[in-house]
GROMACS .gro file of C-alpha atoms in nm:
model
  414
    1MET     CA    1  -1.299  -1.480  -0.749
    2SER     CA    2  -1.675  -1.483  -0.786
    3PRO     CA    3  -1.822  -1.757  -1.006
    4SER     CA    4  -1.926  -1.638  -1.350
    5SER     CA    5  -2.292  -1.630  -1.450
    6HIS     CA    6  -2.219  -1.916  -1.691
    7ASP     CA    7  -2.069  -2.128  -1.411
    8LEU     CA    8  -2.367  -2.060  -1.186
    9GLN     CA    9  -2.614  -2.139  -1.463
   10SER     CA   10  -2.437  -2.468  -1.533
   11ARG     CA   11  -2.440  -2.551  -1.164
   12ARG     CA   12  -2.811  -2.471  -1.146
   13VAL     CA   13  -2.885  -2.693  -1.446
   14ASP     CA   14  -2.696  -2.981  -1.281
   15ALA     CA   15  -2.890  -2.934  -0.957
   16VAL     CA   16  -3.226  -2.929  -1.138
   17ARG     CA   17  -3.131  -3.243  -1.335
   18ALA     CA   18  -3.036  -3.431  -1.017
   19TRP     CA   19  -3.353  -3.318  -0.838
   20THR     CA   20  -3.573  -3.418  -1.134
   21ASN     CA   21  -3.414  -3.763  -1.150
   22PHE     CA   22  -3.475  -3.809  -0.779
   23ILE     CA   23  -3.839  -3.694  -0.799
   24GLU     CA   24  -3.926  -3.893  -1.111
   25HIS     CA   25  -3.725  -4.209  -1.058
   26GLY     CA   26  -3.615  -4.210  -0.696
   27ASP     CA   27  -3.256  -4.257  -0.807
   28GLY     CA   28  -2.996  -4.095  -1.029
   29ALA     CA   29  -2.902  -3.841  -0.762
   30GLU     CA   30  -2.633  -4.043  -0.585
   31GLY     CA   31  -2.299  -3.888  -0.680
   32ALA     CA   32  -2.477  -3.596  -0.845
   33VAL     CA   33  -2.539  -3.412  -0.516
   34ARG     CA   34  -2.361  -3.409  -0.182
   35PRO     CA   35  -2.448  -3.701   0.049
   36GLU     CA   36  -2.610  -3.474   0.308
   37ILE     CA   37  -2.839  -3.327   0.040
   38LEU     CA   38  -2.945  -3.672  -0.080
   39ARG     CA   39  -3.014  -3.790   0.277
   40SER     CA   40  -3.224  -3.479   0.337
   41TRP     CA   41  -3.418  -3.537   0.014
   42GLU     CA   42  -3.492  -3.888   0.136
   43ARG     CA   43  -3.626  -3.749   0.466
   44SER     CA   44  -3.823  -3.478   0.287
   45ALA     CA   45  -3.991  -3.692   0.019
   46PRO     CA   46  -4.243  -3.874   0.241
   47ALA     CA   47  -4.324  -3.563   0.446
   48VAL     CA   48  -4.332  -3.268   0.203
   49GLY     CA   49  -4.553  -3.233  -0.103
   50LEU     CA   50  -4.414  -3.077  -0.419
   51ASP     CA   51  -4.713  -2.841  -0.419
   52LEU     CA   52  -4.604  -2.689  -0.086
   53ALA     CA   53  -4.663  -2.314  -0.113
   54GLU     CA   54  -4.518  -2.193   0.216
   55ALA     CA   55  -4.359  -2.313   0.538
   56PRO     CA   56  -4.597  -2.402   0.823
   57LEU     CA   57  -4.620  -2.145   1.100
   58ALA     CA   58  -4.584  -2.223   1.469
   59ASP     CA   59  -4.820  -2.062   1.719
   60GLU     CA   60  -4.748  -1.687   1.727
   61SER     CA   61  -4.772  -1.650   2.105
   62ASP     CA   62  -4.556  -1.959   2.158
   63THR     CA   63  -4.288  -1.819   1.926
   64ALA     CA   64  -4.299  -1.481   2.102
   65SER     CA   65  -4.263  -1.642   2.446
   66ILE     CA   66  -3.953  -1.833   2.334
   67TRP     CA   67  -3.793  -1.522   2.178
   68ASN     CA   68  -3.881  -1.244   2.423
   69GLY     CA   69  -3.617  -1.208   2.693
   70SER     CA   70  -3.411  -1.498   2.564
   71PRO     CA   71  -3.029  -1.482   2.544
   72LEU     CA   72  -3.063  -1.501   2.165
   73GLN     CA   73  -3.286  -1.194   2.158
   74VAL     CA   74  -3.041  -0.997   2.374
   75ALA     CA   75  -2.748  -1.100   2.152
   76VAL     CA   76  -2.927  -1.022   1.826
   77GLU     CA   77  -3.034  -0.680   1.954
   78ARG     CA   78  -2.673  -0.602   2.045
   79VAL     CA   79  -2.551  -0.673   1.691
   80GLU     CA   80  -2.870  -0.590   1.502
   81SER     CA   81  -2.720  -0.295   1.318
   82GLU     CA   82  -2.448  -0.521   1.172
   83LEU     CA   83  -2.702  -0.787   1.072
   84ARG     CA   84  -2.930  -0.531   0.909
   85ARG     CA   85  -2.641  -0.366   0.724
   86SER     CA   86  -2.529  -0.699   0.580
   87ALA     CA   87  -2.883  -0.779   0.468
   88GLU     CA   88  -2.928  -0.443   0.299
   89ASP     CA   89  -2.583  -0.435   0.135
   90GLY     CA   90  -2.615  -0.783  -0.012
   91ASP     CA   91  -2.995  -0.785  -0.061
   92LEU     CA   92  -3.012  -1.084   0.172
   93VAL     CA   93  -3.269  -1.204   0.417
   94VAL     CA   94  -3.108  -1.289   0.752
   95ALA     CA   95  -3.283  -1.527   0.990
   96VAL     CA   96  -3.210  -1.653   1.341
   97THR     CA   97  -3.373  -1.974   1.461
   98ASP     CA   98  -3.407  -2.171   1.781
   99ALA     CA   99  -3.259  -2.519   1.823
  100GLU     CA  100  -3.571  -2.669   1.659
  101THR     CA  101  -3.518  -2.469   1.336
  102ARG     CA  102  -3.811  -2.240   1.409
  103ILE     CA  103  -3.739  -1.886   1.290
  104LEU     CA  104  -3.743  -1.634   1.575
  105TRP     CA  105  -3.615  -1.320   1.399
  106THR     CA  106  -3.563  -1.204   1.042
  107TYR     CA  107  -3.457  -0.897   0.853
  108GLY     CA  108  -3.443  -0.862   0.476
  109GLY     CA  109  -3.325  -0.633   0.202
  110ARG     CA  110  -3.597  -0.478  -0.010
  111VAL     CA  111  -3.628  -0.754  -0.270
  112MET     CA  112  -3.557  -1.057  -0.054
  113ARG     CA  113  -3.793  -0.941   0.220
  114ARG     CA  114  -4.091  -0.981  -0.015
  115LYS     CA  115  -3.969  -1.320  -0.138
  116ALA     CA  116  -3.922  -1.437   0.219
  117GLU     CA  117  -4.266  -1.329   0.331
  118SER     CA  118  -4.427  -1.512   0.038
  119VAL     CA  119  -4.298  -1.850   0.165
  120ASN     CA  120  -4.326  -1.782   0.541
  121PHE     CA  121  -3.954  -1.730   0.587
  122VAL     CA  122  -4.062  -1.517   0.884
  123ALA     CA  123  -4.080  -1.538   1.262
  124GLY     CA  124  -4.267  -1.856   1.349
  125GLY     CA  125  -4.184  -2.032   1.023
  126ARG     CA  126  -4.084  -2.396   1.073
  127TRP     CA  127  -3.784  -2.477   0.850
  128ASP     CA  128  -3.688  -2.829   0.955
  129ASP     CA  129  -3.668  -3.053   0.647
  130THR     CA  130  -3.973  -3.259   0.737
  131SER     CA  131  -4.179  -2.938   0.740
  132VAL     CA  132  -4.048  -2.760   0.431
  133GLY     CA  133  -3.787  -2.986   0.275
  134THR     CA  134  -3.409  -2.966   0.239
  135ASN     CA  135  -3.259  -2.627   0.331
  136ALA     CA  136  -2.943  -2.485   0.490
  137LEU     CA  137  -3.107  -2.400   0.823
  138ASP     CA  138  -3.205  -2.761   0.881
  139LEU     CA  139  -2.867  -2.897   0.770
  140ALA     CA  140  -2.674  -2.657   0.995
  141THR     CA  141  -2.900  -2.756   1.287
  142ARG     CA  142  -2.885  -3.127   1.215
  143LEU     CA  143  -2.511  -3.147   1.138
  144ASP     CA  144  -2.408  -2.880   1.391
  145ALA     CA  145  -2.186  -2.734   1.120
  146PRO     CA  146  -2.206  -2.458   0.857
  147ALA     CA  147  -2.412  -2.557   0.553
  148MET     CA  148  -2.496  -2.425   0.208
  149VAL     CA  149  -2.791  -2.523  -0.014
  150PHE     CA  150  -2.798  -2.398  -0.372
  151SER     CA  151  -3.100  -2.369  -0.603
  152ALA     CA  152  -3.264  -2.708  -0.670
  153GLU     CA  153  -3.061  -2.870  -0.391
  154HIS     CA  154  -3.360  -2.742  -0.191
  155TYR     CA  155  -3.629  -3.008  -0.198
  156ALA     CA  156  -3.928  -2.774  -0.224
  157PRO     CA  157  -3.967  -2.596  -0.561
  158ILE     CA  158  -4.076  -2.276  -0.382
  159VAL     CA  159  -3.710  -2.207  -0.296
  160HIS     CA  160  -3.536  -2.341  -0.606
  161ASN     CA  161  -3.446  -1.981  -0.691
  162TRP     CA  162  -3.262  -1.935  -0.360
  163VAL     CA  163  -2.915  -1.995  -0.225
  164CYS     CA  164  -2.880  -2.021   0.154
  165TRP     CA  165  -2.584  -2.029   0.390
  166ALA     CA  166  -2.633  -2.117   0.758
  167ALA     CA  167  -2.409  -2.162   1.060
  168PRO     CA  168  -2.493  -2.294   1.408
  169VAL     CA  169  -2.489  -2.064   1.710
  170HIS     CA  170  -2.358  -2.211   2.036
  171ASP     CA  171  -2.341  -2.103   2.396
  172PRO     CA  172  -1.959  -2.067   2.419
  173VAL     CA  173  -1.959  -2.187   2.780
  174SER     CA  174  -2.186  -2.493   2.770
  175ASN     CA  175  -2.122  -2.566   2.399
  176GLU     CA  176  -2.499  -2.617   2.363
  177GLN     CA  177  -2.634  -2.537   2.017
  178ILE     CA  178  -2.903  -2.275   2.070
  179GLY     CA  179  -2.996  -2.200   1.709
  180VAL     CA  180  -2.863  -2.111   1.367
  181ILE     CA  181  -2.817  -1.795   1.162
  182ASP     CA  182  -2.903  -1.812   0.793
  183LEU     CA  183  -2.830  -1.581   0.501
  184SER     CA  184  -3.042  -1.625   0.188
  185THR     CA  185  -3.059  -1.460  -0.151
  186THR     CA  186  -3.129  -1.557  -0.513
  187TRP     CA  187  -2.909  -1.831  -0.666
  188ASP     CA  188  -2.756  -1.595  -0.923
  189LYS     CA  189  -2.596  -1.394  -0.639
  190THR     CA  190  -2.401  -1.692  -0.506
  191HIS     CA  191  -2.059  -1.578  -0.381
  192PRO     CA  192  -1.765  -1.769  -0.227
  193ILE     CA  193  -1.767  -1.556   0.088
  194GLY     CA  194  -2.128  -1.645   0.170
  195MET     CA  195  -2.031  -1.931   0.399
  196ALA     CA  196  -1.756  -1.730   0.567
  197THR     CA  197  -2.004  -1.449   0.629
  198ALA     CA  198  -2.247  -1.689   0.797
  199ARG     CA  199  -1.968  -1.823   1.020
  200VAL     CA  200  -1.856  -1.474   1.117
  201MET     CA  201  -2.214  -1.367   1.199
  202ALA     CA  202  -2.261  -1.677   1.414
  203ARG     CA  203  -1.946  -1.586   1.609
  204LEU     CA  204  -2.069  -1.228   1.635
  205ILE     CA  205  -2.392  -1.344   1.799
  206GLU     CA  206  -2.206  -1.584   2.028
  207ALA     CA  207  -1.979  -1.303   2.147
  208ALA     CA  208  -2.284  -1.085   2.218
  209LEU     CA  209  -2.468  -1.338   2.435
  210PRO     CA  210  -2.543  -1.187   2.776
  211ALA     CA  211  -2.333  -1.262   3.082
  212SER     CA  212  -2.493  -1.452   3.369
  213GLN     CA  213  -2.401  -1.703   3.635
  214GLN     CA  214  -2.459  -1.974   3.377
  215HIS     CA  215  -2.294  -1.777   3.098
  216PRO     CA  216  -1.987  -1.583   3.223
  217THR     CA  217  -1.861  -1.287   3.026
  218ILE     CA  218  -1.673  -1.393   2.714
  219SER     CA  219  -1.321  -1.262   2.664
  220GLY     CA  220  -1.300  -0.964   2.436
  221GLN     CA  221  -1.673  -0.896   2.473
  222GLU     CA  222  -1.781  -0.531   2.475
  223GLY     CA  223  -1.431  -0.410   2.386
  224ARG     CA  224  -1.250  -0.530   2.697
  225THR     CA  225  -0.894  -0.661   2.672
  226PRO     CA  226  -0.837  -0.973   2.882
  227LEU     CA  227  -0.562  -0.949   3.142
  228SER     CA  228  -0.469  -1.310   3.079
  229GLY     CA  229  -0.536  -1.578   2.822
  230LEU     CA  230  -0.454  -1.616   2.454
  231ASP     CA  231  -0.367  -1.315   2.239
  232LEU     CA  232  -0.359  -1.434   1.878
  233SER     CA  233  -0.240  -1.231   1.578
  234LEU     CA  234  -0.324  -1.382   1.240
  235LEU     CA  235  -0.300  -1.079   1.012
  236GLY     CA  236   0.045  -1.050   0.858
  237ALA     CA  237   0.301  -1.235   1.070
  238ALA     CA  238   0.117  -1.490   1.284
  239GLU     CA  239   0.204  -1.483   1.655
  240ALA     CA  240   0.046  -1.625   1.967
  241HIS     CA  241   0.098  -1.515   2.328
  242LEU     CA  242  -0.038  -1.700   2.630
  243ASP     CA  243  -0.056  -1.492   2.949
  244GLY     CA  244   0.190  -1.251   2.789
  245ARG     CA  245   0.441  -1.524   2.695
  246ARG     CA  246   0.507  -1.587   2.327
  247LEU     CA  247   0.431  -1.942   2.216
  248LEU     CA  248   0.681  -2.115   1.990
  249LEU     CA  249   0.459  -2.307   1.749
  250ASN     CA  250   0.512  -2.450   1.405
  251ARG     CA  251   0.289  -2.338   1.119
  252ARG     CA  252   0.048  -2.629   1.144
  253GLN     CA  253   0.001  -2.585   1.518
  254THR     CA  254  -0.064  -2.213   1.463
  255GLU     CA  255  -0.330  -2.299   1.204
  256ILE     CA  256  -0.496  -2.542   1.446
  257LEU     CA  257  -0.487  -2.278   1.718
  258ALA     CA  258  -0.641  -2.024   1.480
  259LEU     CA  259  -0.926  -2.257   1.383
  260LEU     CA  260  -1.006  -2.335   1.746
  261ALA     CA  261  -0.989  -1.969   1.845
  262LEU     CA  262  -1.227  -1.880   1.561
  263ASN     CA  263  -1.469  -2.155   1.667
  264PRO     CA  264  -1.515  -2.102   2.042
  265ALA     CA  265  -1.786  -2.368   2.064
  266GLY     CA  266  -1.530  -2.625   1.954
  267LEU     CA  267  -1.470  -2.859   1.660
  268SER     CA  268  -1.493  -3.235   1.635
  269LEU     CA  269  -1.193  -3.427   1.506
  270GLU     CA  270  -1.362  -3.461   1.168
  271GLN     CA  271  -1.454  -3.091   1.149
  272LEU     CA  272  -1.105  -2.980   1.247
  273HIS     CA  273  -0.950  -3.217   0.991
  274ALA     CA  274  -1.176  -3.083   0.713
  275GLN     CA  275  -1.110  -2.718   0.799
  276LEU     CA  276  -0.736  -2.774   0.830
  277TYR     CA  277  -0.653  -3.016   0.550
  278GLY     CA  278  -0.949  -3.010   0.313
  279ASP     CA  279  -0.905  -3.293   0.062
  280GLN     CA  280  -0.540  -3.360   0.151
  281ALA     CA  281  -0.459  -3.722   0.233
  282VAL     CA  282  -0.360  -3.666   0.596
  283THR     CA  283  -0.449  -3.921   0.863
  284PHE     CA  284  -0.645  -3.844   1.177
  285SER     CA  285  -0.352  -3.976   1.381
  286THR     CA  286  -0.128  -3.706   1.233
  287LEU     CA  287  -0.378  -3.441   1.335
  288LYS     CA  288  -0.411  -3.590   1.684
  289ALA     CA  289  -0.033  -3.572   1.725
  290GLU     CA  290  -0.031  -3.202   1.627
  291VAL     CA  291  -0.315  -3.132   1.871
  292SER     CA  292  -0.126  -3.314   2.147
  293HIS     CA  293   0.182  -3.094   2.093
  294LEU     CA  294  -0.038  -2.784   2.089
  295ARG     CA  295  -0.212  -2.888   2.413
  296SER     CA  296   0.126  -2.917   2.580
  297ALA     CA  297   0.225  -2.567   2.461
  298LEU     CA  298  -0.107  -2.434   2.596
  299GLN     CA  299  -0.043  -2.591   2.936
  300GLY     CA  300  -0.336  -2.826   2.895
  301GLN     CA  301  -0.594  -2.558   2.816
  302LEU     CA  302  -0.734  -2.746   2.514
  303ALA     CA  303  -1.033  -2.968   2.580
  304SER     CA  304  -1.138  -3.272   2.374
  305ARG     CA  305  -1.470  -3.395   2.232
  306PRO     CA  306  -1.500  -3.143   2.086
  307TYR     CA  307  -1.159  -2.979   2.066
  308ARG     CA  308  -1.205  -2.643   2.237
  309LEU     CA  309  -0.987  -2.376   2.394
  310THR     CA  310  -1.058  -2.324   2.763
  311MET     CA  311  -0.890  -1.987   2.819
  312PRO     CA  312  -0.999  -1.630   2.731
  313VAL     CA  313  -0.916  -1.553   2.368
  314GLN     CA  314  -0.850  -1.231   2.180
  315ILE     CA  315  -0.793  -1.238   1.801
  316ASP     CA  316  -0.686  -0.948   1.580
  317VAL     CA  317  -0.903  -1.052   1.284
  318THR     CA  318  -1.215  -1.048   1.501
  319GLU     CA  319  -1.133  -0.693   1.611
  320VAL     CA  320  -1.083  -0.577   1.250
  321LEU     CA  321  -1.421  -0.720   1.149
  322ARG     CA  322  -1.589  -0.560   1.452
  323LEU     CA  323  -1.447  -0.220   1.356
  324LEU     CA  324  -1.557  -0.260   0.995
  325ARG     CA  325  -1.911  -0.344   1.100
  326GLY     CA  326  -1.915  -0.035   1.317
  327GLY     CA  327  -1.808   0.182   1.023
  328GLN     CA  328  -1.472   0.258   1.187
  329VAL     CA  329  -1.271   0.223   0.866
  330ARG     CA  330  -0.961   0.411   0.977
  331ALA     CA  331  -0.935   0.210   1.300
  332ALA     CA  332  -0.991  -0.115   1.109
  333VAL     CA  333  -0.707  -0.036   0.868
  334ALA     CA  334  -0.483   0.057   1.160
  335ALA     CA  335  -0.555  -0.281   1.320
  336TYR     CA  336  -0.504  -0.468   0.991
  337GLY     CA  337  -0.153  -0.612   0.974
  338GLY     CA  338  -0.180  -0.768   0.631
  339ASP     CA  339  -0.325  -1.080   0.472
  340LEU     CA  340  -0.445  -1.349   0.710
  341MET     CA  341  -0.174  -1.617   0.740
  342PRO     CA  342  -0.031  -1.580   0.389
  343GLY     CA  343   0.046  -1.914   0.230
  344THR     CA  344  -0.193  -2.115   0.446
  345GLU     CA  345  -0.355  -2.411   0.271
  346SER     CA  346  -0.630  -2.453   0.531
  347PRO     CA  347  -0.958  -2.418   0.336
  348ALA     CA  348  -1.134  -2.244   0.625
  349LEU     CA  349  -0.851  -1.996   0.681
  350VAL     CA  350  -0.817  -1.926   0.307
  351GLU     CA  351  -1.191  -1.853   0.295
  352LEU     CA  352  -1.172  -1.621   0.596
  353ALA     CA  353  -0.864  -1.447   0.454
  354ASP     CA  354  -1.053  -1.372   0.133
  355TYR     CA  355  -1.351  -1.245   0.328
  356VAL     CA  356  -1.145  -1.008   0.543
  357ALA     CA  357  -0.945  -0.875   0.246
  358VAL     CA  358  -1.261  -0.812   0.043
  359ALA     CA  359  -1.446  -0.655   0.338
  360LEU     CA  360  -1.160  -0.412   0.410
  361ARG     CA  361  -1.117  -0.319   0.046
  362GLU     CA  362  -1.490  -0.261  -0.006
  363ALA     CA  363  -1.502  -0.045   0.306
  364LEU     CA  364  -1.222   0.172   0.169
  365LEU     CA  365  -1.388   0.203  -0.172
  366ALA     CA  366  -1.708   0.313   0.000
  367ASP     CA  367  -1.531   0.551   0.241
  368PRO     CA  368  -1.180   0.629   0.104
  369GLN     CA  369  -1.034   0.820   0.397
  370PRO     CA  370  -0.692   0.942   0.277
  371THR     CA  371  -0.498   0.847   0.591
  372ALA     CA  372  -0.653   0.500   0.595
  373VAL     CA  373  -0.592   0.451   0.222
  374ALA     CA  374  -0.228   0.557   0.259
  375ARG     CA  375  -0.174   0.295   0.530
  376TYR     CA  376  -0.362   0.031   0.333
  377THR     CA  377  -0.156   0.086   0.018
  378ALA     CA  378   0.162   0.022   0.215
  379LEU     CA  379   0.029  -0.331   0.259
  380ALA     CA  380  -0.136  -0.357  -0.085
  381PRO     CA  381   0.076  -0.131  -0.311
  382TYR     CA  382  -0.073  -0.268  -0.634
  383ASP     CA  383  -0.436  -0.203  -0.546
  384THR     CA  384  -0.453   0.096  -0.777
  385GLU     CA  385  -0.832   0.119  -0.779
  386VAL     CA  386  -0.848   0.215  -0.411
  387MET     CA  387  -0.583   0.483  -0.465
  388GLU     CA  388  -0.758   0.621  -0.772
  389VAL     CA  389  -1.095   0.638  -0.597
  390CYS     CA  390  -0.938   0.817  -0.300
  391LEU     CA  391  -0.763   1.073  -0.523
  392ALA     CA  392  -1.086   1.133  -0.715
  393VAL     CA  393  -1.277   1.196  -0.393
  394MET     CA  394  -1.009   1.439  -0.268
  395GLY     CA  395  -1.017   1.636  -0.593
  396ASP     CA  396  -0.833   1.963  -0.545
  397GLN     CA  397  -0.834   1.931  -0.167
  398ALA     CA  398  -0.486   1.954  -0.015
  399HIS     CA  399  -0.382   1.652   0.193
  400PRO     CA  400  -0.044   1.511   0.303
  401ALA     CA  401  -0.139   1.169   0.166
  402LYS     CA  402  -0.201   1.294  -0.186
  403ALA     CA  403   0.165   1.300  -0.296
  404LEU     CA  404   0.223   0.957  -0.143
  405LEU     CA  405  -0.073   0.807  -0.328
  406ARG     CA  406   0.033   0.961  -0.659
  407GLY     CA  407   0.382   0.825  -0.609
  408ARG     CA  408   0.253   0.476  -0.542
  409LEU     CA  409   0.031   0.493  -0.847
  410ALA     CA  410   0.331   0.591  -1.059
  411ALA     CA  411   0.537   0.308  -0.911
  412ALA     CA  412   0.256   0.067  -0.998
  413GLY     CA  413   0.268   0.189  -1.357
  414ARG     CA  414  -0.054   0.391  -1.352
   0.00000   0.00000   0.00000
């Protein structure tokens, strides 16, 4: 559920109060903001003036030489239509940086594009926190993990009206962090799926990185089905097959496998624990034992430091999202087997499940193809709005799905 405007306003007031206490007194922020925000404020304070009007710009020719012909440029161009569509649909500005948090590419919706240009959130802009203060791009780069910065959690007042979500982009073979992708909009448009969207876009770019001797083709890339490796189904009934053989895993091991498959660059022990257990009081030794059992089931194809799968991977949820981004709604619904791991308590998987469910539903509301809607309602029989929109679009047009949809509406009490 999206936060209400009252909740967001209260959150903004709290952030401004903590920032003001830090600026005026140098204290009062501990416990009021996340530790990583406070540490970034402390780095920003001696380097960034409160009168900063825009981010500093790197040399234009230097920026162009880093971007042109780079693996990042090739990957972004391959998925540019998806990035642009997301920016336009959500009135976001999307940015891709290098490993030094220098922006190499941006695209913005109509409103956010102007806001971004006014503060040099453009190619060449330097967005490390000692150049422009606390922001999600810097945190994602520095922590090598997804990050969100809301309103006055930014150090510089010029972006106090923003909310930003960023996720690191890695070379899936070397595990080297090669940049981050950031999504930014105004604070009042904060939404729970923002972080999940940034993660998914980072994986999208990673999957589109070009093949080379240093960077072999990634499994599943460009629509190919691997002949061997891990085939993981997470939508509906979760199942995993390795080289065509079904793996017999308990629920927790399946969740660990899912998190590693969705993060091809790997996860540290701490990151995996946070994504799997959240705030639950579960020891690291318990997690290590589960990973050890999973490694045995995978015949040793699970590396450590970070934890990372070392075989080709194909995941049904990734395919559904790819089809949705390509506007292939009917094919996406056909590939959708139901909610992602129903009943999971993993915070990261719950977040992704919400994102996928919302994305599919919104695609059907925008393009209610009768056959696709009929299949979808078999999985979500109480989603009456999708059925009603589809019937309204069909009007008097004859279609075999019409009677089915009317029957399901009647069964749902509408």
